Short mmCIF file of C-alpha atoms and ligand atoms in Angstrom, two decimals:
data_model
loop_
_atom_site.label_atom_id
_atom_site.label_comp_id
_atom_site.label_asym_id
_atom_site.label_seq_id
_atom_site.Cartn_x
_atom_site.Cartn_y
_atom_site.Cartn_z
CA MET F 1 -128.97 74.66 -1.02
CA THR F 2 -128.29 78.09 0.48
CA ASN F 3 -127.06 80.94 -1.69
CA THR F 4 -123.90 82.68 -0.52
CA PRO F 5 -124.78 86.32 0.14
CA PHE F 6 -123.04 89.11 -1.75
CA PRO F 7 -120.29 90.86 0.27
CA LEU F 8 -121.98 94.13 -0.70
CA GLU F 9 -125.52 94.68 -1.90
CA LEU F 10 -127.48 97.91 -2.31
CA GLN F 11 -131.24 97.46 -2.54
CA ASN F 12 -133.43 100.26 -3.88
CA ILE F 13 -131.28 103.04 -2.46
CA SER F 14 -132.64 106.57 -2.64
CA CYS F 15 -130.85 109.49 -1.04
CA ALA F 16 -132.07 113.06 -0.88
CA PHE F 17 -130.58 116.20 0.61
CA GLY F 18 -132.20 119.48 1.69
CA GLU F 19 -135.78 120.68 1.98
CA GLY F 20 -138.13 122.67 -0.25
CA PRO F 21 -136.34 124.63 -2.99
CA ARG F 22 -133.00 123.18 -1.81
CA HIS F 23 -134.19 119.60 -2.23
CA VAL F 24 -131.78 117.41 -4.25
CA SER F 25 -132.49 113.81 -5.12
CA ALA F 26 -128.90 112.47 -5.31
CA LEU F 27 -129.80 108.78 -5.77
CA ASN F 28 -133.06 107.37 -7.03
CA ASN F 29 -133.86 103.69 -6.46
CA VAL F 30 -130.36 102.35 -7.13
CA SER F 31 -129.76 98.61 -6.75
CA LEU F 32 -126.37 96.95 -7.13
CA ALA F 33 -124.78 93.71 -5.95
CA VAL F 34 -121.04 93.09 -6.00
CA ASN F 35 -119.53 89.59 -5.98
CA PRO F 36 -116.32 88.57 -4.21
CA GLY F 37 -113.45 89.14 -6.62
CA GLU F 38 -115.41 91.75 -8.57
CA LEU F 39 -114.50 95.41 -9.08
CA VAL F 40 -117.31 97.64 -10.35
CA ALA F 41 -116.44 101.04 -11.82
CA ILE F 42 -118.94 103.85 -11.30
CA MET F 43 -118.89 106.58 -13.92
CA GLY F 44 -121.16 109.47 -14.82
CA PRO F 45 -121.22 113.25 -15.09
CA SER F 46 -120.39 115.57 -12.20
CA GLY F 47 -123.28 115.63 -9.74
CA SER F 48 -124.74 112.32 -10.94
CA GLY F 49 -124.48 110.75 -7.46
CA LYS F 50 -121.24 108.74 -7.66
CA SER F 51 -119.74 109.92 -4.35
CA THR F 52 -123.11 109.67 -2.61
CA LEU F 53 -123.40 106.04 -3.76
CA LEU F 54 -119.94 105.28 -2.41
CA ASN F 55 -120.67 107.03 0.89
CA VAL F 56 -123.92 105.10 1.35
CA ALA F 57 -122.14 101.80 0.55
CA GLY F 58 -119.40 102.72 3.05
CA LEU F 59 -121.96 103.51 5.78
CA LEU F 60 -120.75 107.11 5.85
CA GLN F 61 -124.07 108.47 4.62
CA ARG F 62 -127.49 107.15 5.54
CA ALA F 63 -129.84 106.51 2.63
CA THR F 64 -133.29 108.10 2.74
CA SER F 65 -134.74 104.70 1.81
CA GLY F 66 -133.49 101.29 0.77
CA HIS F 67 -131.02 98.85 2.31
CA VAL F 68 -127.29 98.26 2.43
CA LEU F 69 -126.47 94.59 3.03
CA ILE F 70 -123.02 93.40 4.05
CA ASP F 71 -122.67 89.64 3.71
CA GLY F 72 -126.45 89.52 3.57
CA ALA F 73 -126.95 91.36 6.89
CA SER F 74 -128.66 94.74 6.89
CA ALA F 75 -126.25 97.53 7.81
CA SER F 76 -128.51 100.48 6.96
CA ASP F 77 -129.93 100.97 10.43
CA LEU F 78 -126.76 100.64 12.51
CA ASN F 79 -126.10 103.48 14.94
CA ALA F 80 -122.99 105.59 14.32
CA LYS F 81 -120.81 103.51 16.66
CA ARG F 82 -121.75 100.14 15.14
CA ALA F 83 -121.45 101.58 11.62
CA ALA F 84 -117.91 102.75 12.44
CA GLU F 85 -117.02 99.31 13.83
CA THR F 86 -118.41 97.56 10.75
CA ARG F 87 -116.50 99.93 8.49
CA ARG F 88 -113.24 99.41 10.39
CA ARG F 89 -113.46 95.62 10.24
CA HIS F 90 -114.86 95.03 6.79
CA ILE F 91 -114.67 98.12 4.60
CA GLY F 92 -111.65 100.01 3.28
CA VAL F 93 -112.49 103.49 1.97
CA ILE F 94 -110.12 105.60 -0.11
CA PHE F 95 -111.34 109.19 -0.14
CA GLN F 96 -110.78 111.98 -2.65
CA ASN F 97 -109.10 113.96 0.13
CA TYR F 98 -106.69 111.85 2.08
CA ASN F 99 -107.98 112.44 5.63
CA LEU F 100 -104.61 111.65 7.20
CA VAL F 101 -104.25 112.59 10.87
CA PRO F 102 -101.52 115.27 10.85
CA THR F 103 -100.25 114.52 14.37
CA LEU F 104 -99.69 110.81 13.65
CA THR F 105 -96.78 109.39 11.64
CA VAL F 106 -97.36 107.66 8.31
CA GLY F 107 -97.02 104.26 10.03
CA GLU F 108 -99.50 105.26 12.77
CA ASN F 109 -101.97 106.55 10.18
CA VAL F 110 -101.81 103.29 8.24
CA GLY F 111 -102.15 101.19 11.42
CA LEU F 112 -105.03 103.26 12.80
CA PRO F 113 -107.88 100.90 11.78
CA LEU F 114 -106.12 98.00 13.54
CA GLU F 115 -105.15 100.17 16.52
CA LEU F 116 -108.77 101.23 17.05
CA ASP F 117 -109.66 97.55 17.22
CA GLY F 118 -106.86 96.93 19.75
CA LYS F 119 -104.79 94.91 17.27
CA THR F 120 -101.50 96.77 16.80
CA ASP F 121 -99.51 95.09 14.04
CA ARG F 122 -96.28 96.73 12.86
CA GLN F 123 -95.65 93.99 10.33
CA ALA F 124 -99.05 94.54 8.69
CA VAL F 125 -98.25 98.27 8.49
CA ALA F 126 -94.89 97.53 6.83
CA ILE F 127 -96.57 95.19 4.32
CA ALA F 128 -99.32 97.71 3.49
CA LEU F 129 -96.75 100.49 2.97
CA ALA F 130 -94.60 98.23 0.78
CA GLU F 131 -97.67 97.40 -1.34
CA VAL F 132 -97.98 101.06 -2.32
CA GLY F 133 -94.24 101.55 -2.78
CA LEU F 134 -93.60 103.48 0.45
CA GLU F 135 -91.37 101.16 2.44
CA GLY F 136 -89.34 103.07 5.03
CA PHE F 137 -91.83 105.96 5.26
CA ASP F 138 -93.25 104.79 8.63
CA ASP F 139 -91.74 107.55 10.77
CA ARG F 140 -92.49 110.54 8.55
CA PHE F 141 -95.34 112.90 9.31
CA PRO F 142 -97.99 113.77 6.69
CA GLU F 143 -96.54 117.30 6.27
CA GLU F 144 -93.20 115.73 5.29
CA ILE F 145 -94.52 113.85 2.25
CA SER F 146 -95.91 114.87 -1.15
CA GLY F 147 -99.59 114.90 -2.16
CA GLY F 148 -99.16 111.75 -4.24
CA GLN F 149 -97.40 109.99 -1.37
CA ALA F 150 -100.18 111.07 1.02
CA GLN F 151 -102.70 109.52 -1.35
CA ARG F 152 -100.73 106.27 -1.32
CA VAL F 153 -100.62 106.33 2.51
CA ALA F 154 -104.42 106.68 2.52
CA ILE F 155 -104.62 103.71 0.17
CA ALA F 156 -102.33 101.62 2.42
CA ARG F 157 -104.61 102.50 5.37
CA ALA F 158 -107.68 101.43 3.41
CA LEU F 159 -106.06 98.15 2.40
CA ILE F 160 -104.65 97.10 5.77
CA GLY F 161 -106.19 94.08 7.42
CA PRO F 162 -108.66 91.61 5.91
CA ARG F 163 -111.12 94.04 4.28
CA LYS F 164 -113.82 92.30 2.30
CA ILE F 165 -115.13 95.51 0.70
CA LEU F 166 -112.93 98.20 -0.87
CA LEU F 167 -114.40 101.54 -1.93
CA ALA F 168 -112.35 104.07 -3.85
CA ASP F 169 -113.43 107.58 -4.85
CA GLU F 170 -111.12 108.91 -7.60
CA PRO F 171 -108.13 107.24 -5.91
CA THR F 172 -105.76 108.28 -8.66
CA GLY F 173 -106.65 111.99 -8.54
CA ALA F 174 -103.32 113.40 -7.32
CA LEU F 175 -101.09 110.77 -8.89
CA ASP F 176 -99.03 110.76 -12.05
CA THR F 177 -99.94 108.14 -14.65
CA SER F 178 -97.50 105.44 -13.65
CA THR F 179 -98.20 105.81 -9.91
CA GLY F 180 -101.93 105.81 -10.68
CA ASP F 181 -101.53 102.52 -12.53
CA ALA F 182 -99.47 101.09 -9.65
CA VAL F 183 -102.24 101.98 -7.20
CA LEU F 184 -104.91 100.41 -9.41
CA ARG F 185 -102.75 97.29 -9.66
CA VAL F 186 -102.67 97.01 -5.83
CA LEU F 187 -106.44 97.50 -5.65
CA ARG F 188 -106.95 94.92 -8.40
CA GLN F 189 -104.75 92.37 -6.59
CA ARG F 190 -106.84 92.72 -3.43
CA ILE F 191 -110.01 92.26 -5.45
CA ASP F 192 -108.53 89.20 -7.16
CA SER F 193 -107.87 87.71 -3.72
CA GLY F 194 -111.57 87.90 -2.95
CA ALA F 195 -112.56 91.45 -1.93
CA ALA F 196 -115.54 93.21 -3.55
CA GLY F 197 -114.88 96.73 -4.80
CA LEU F 198 -116.41 99.94 -6.11
CA LEU F 199 -114.25 102.43 -7.99
CA VAL F 200 -115.54 105.91 -8.79
CA THR F 201 -113.60 107.38 -11.69
CA HIS F 202 -113.99 109.88 -14.52
CA GLU F 203 -111.32 108.15 -16.58
CA PRO F 204 -112.18 105.25 -18.88
CA ARG F 205 -108.50 104.25 -18.68
CA PHE F 206 -108.91 103.48 -14.96
CA ALA F 207 -112.40 102.03 -15.37
CA ALA F 208 -110.74 99.47 -17.65
CA TRP F 209 -109.31 97.85 -14.48
CA ALA F 210 -112.87 96.98 -13.39
CA ASP F 211 -114.90 93.90 -14.34
CA ARG F 212 -117.88 96.03 -15.30
CA THR F 213 -118.90 99.67 -15.34
CA ILE F 214 -122.17 101.21 -14.28
CA MET F 215 -123.14 104.65 -15.52
CA LEU F 216 -125.04 107.02 -13.25
CA ARG F 217 -127.07 109.91 -14.57
CA ASP F 218 -129.21 112.13 -12.34
CA GLY F 219 -128.96 109.58 -9.54
CA GLU F 220 -130.11 106.62 -11.62
CA ILE F 221 -128.29 103.69 -13.16
CA GLN F 222 -128.46 103.95 -16.94
N1 ATP O 301 -124.31 116.89 1.76
C1 ATP O 301 -125.00 117.32 0.71
N2 ATP O 301 -125.95 118.27 0.85
C2 ATP O 301 -126.67 118.71 -0.22
N3 ATP O 301 -126.52 118.23 -1.47
C3 ATP O 301 -125.60 117.29 -1.67
C4 ATP O 301 -124.78 116.78 -0.60
N4 ATP O 301 -123.95 115.84 -1.10
C5 ATP O 301 -124.23 115.76 -2.43
N5 ATP O 301 -125.20 116.63 -2.76
C6 ATP O 301 -125.80 116.80 -4.10
O1 ATP O 301 -126.15 115.51 -4.58
C7 ATP O 301 -125.86 115.40 -5.97
C8 ATP O 301 -124.89 114.24 -6.19
O2 ATP O 301 -123.62 114.58 -5.62
P1 ATP O 301 -122.36 113.62 -5.68
O3 ATP O 301 -121.25 114.28 -4.92
O4 ATP O 301 -122.77 112.26 -5.26
O5 ATP O 301 -122.03 113.61 -7.25
P2 ATP O 301 -120.76 113.04 -8.03
O6 ATP O 301 -121.30 112.28 -9.19
O7 ATP O 301 -119.85 112.32 -7.09
O8 ATP O 301 -120.07 114.37 -8.54
P3 ATP O 301 -118.52 114.70 -8.87
O9 ATP O 301 -118.14 113.88 -10.07
O10 ATP O 301 -118.57 116.17 -9.20
O11 ATP O 301 -117.69 114.40 -7.65
C9 ATP O 301 -125.31 116.75 -6.41
O12 ATP O 301 -126.37 117.50 -6.94
C10 ATP O 301 -124.81 117.36 -5.11
O13 ATP O 301 -124.84 118.76 -5.18
#
């Protein structure tokens, strides 16, 4: 019998920045496996390595040592182009800052991951925008919407297409309580339909949406 691989697995990840007196060990031998349909909250004090862990899992930051496995295949040594392709096809990342492209409309921003893969799909864009409560916003530009709406556009962009891994770094930061809950509900629905997720949050109230919580301290799982 073969074991089904985890959608996302981190094996013995260490990540250091800087040299000499500027050396910082952000992550120290962190291992974590996430099942399909599982949302794992990552909590811990400021500077404990939460964002670094998310960036390594999202192939945005290379670990100093250890492996990132996606569906059992090593993704740690991909070059930048292959890492970007893998991210676009399999991983949705919601950043603390929204990273919307100012010269593209809301609809174009949301559809960008599909567009880059040559798969324009206006219907998928409309569905993703409706999921975050922004139907009809397609033709607005980022400067014409509020901070909370921009955050929801970024979430729609992260959710579009069949992403098997969803990574969210304080996704509720700029949102009022009820909109924050609505966003978590959308994330939770995607997880319940089979995606694997990591959610960095400072708020126990939002961590309560996760199936389990890991605590980081000084780059180590407690
Ligand atoms: N690019 C970088 N260069 C140098 N040091 C970095 C870099 N990125 C992170 N660090 C350091 O690594 C450690 C972990 O940072 P990280 O951003 O992962 O923490 P965090 O838990 O997400 O913090 P916060 O809750 O404040 O966002 C910190 O000491 C930080 O200063």
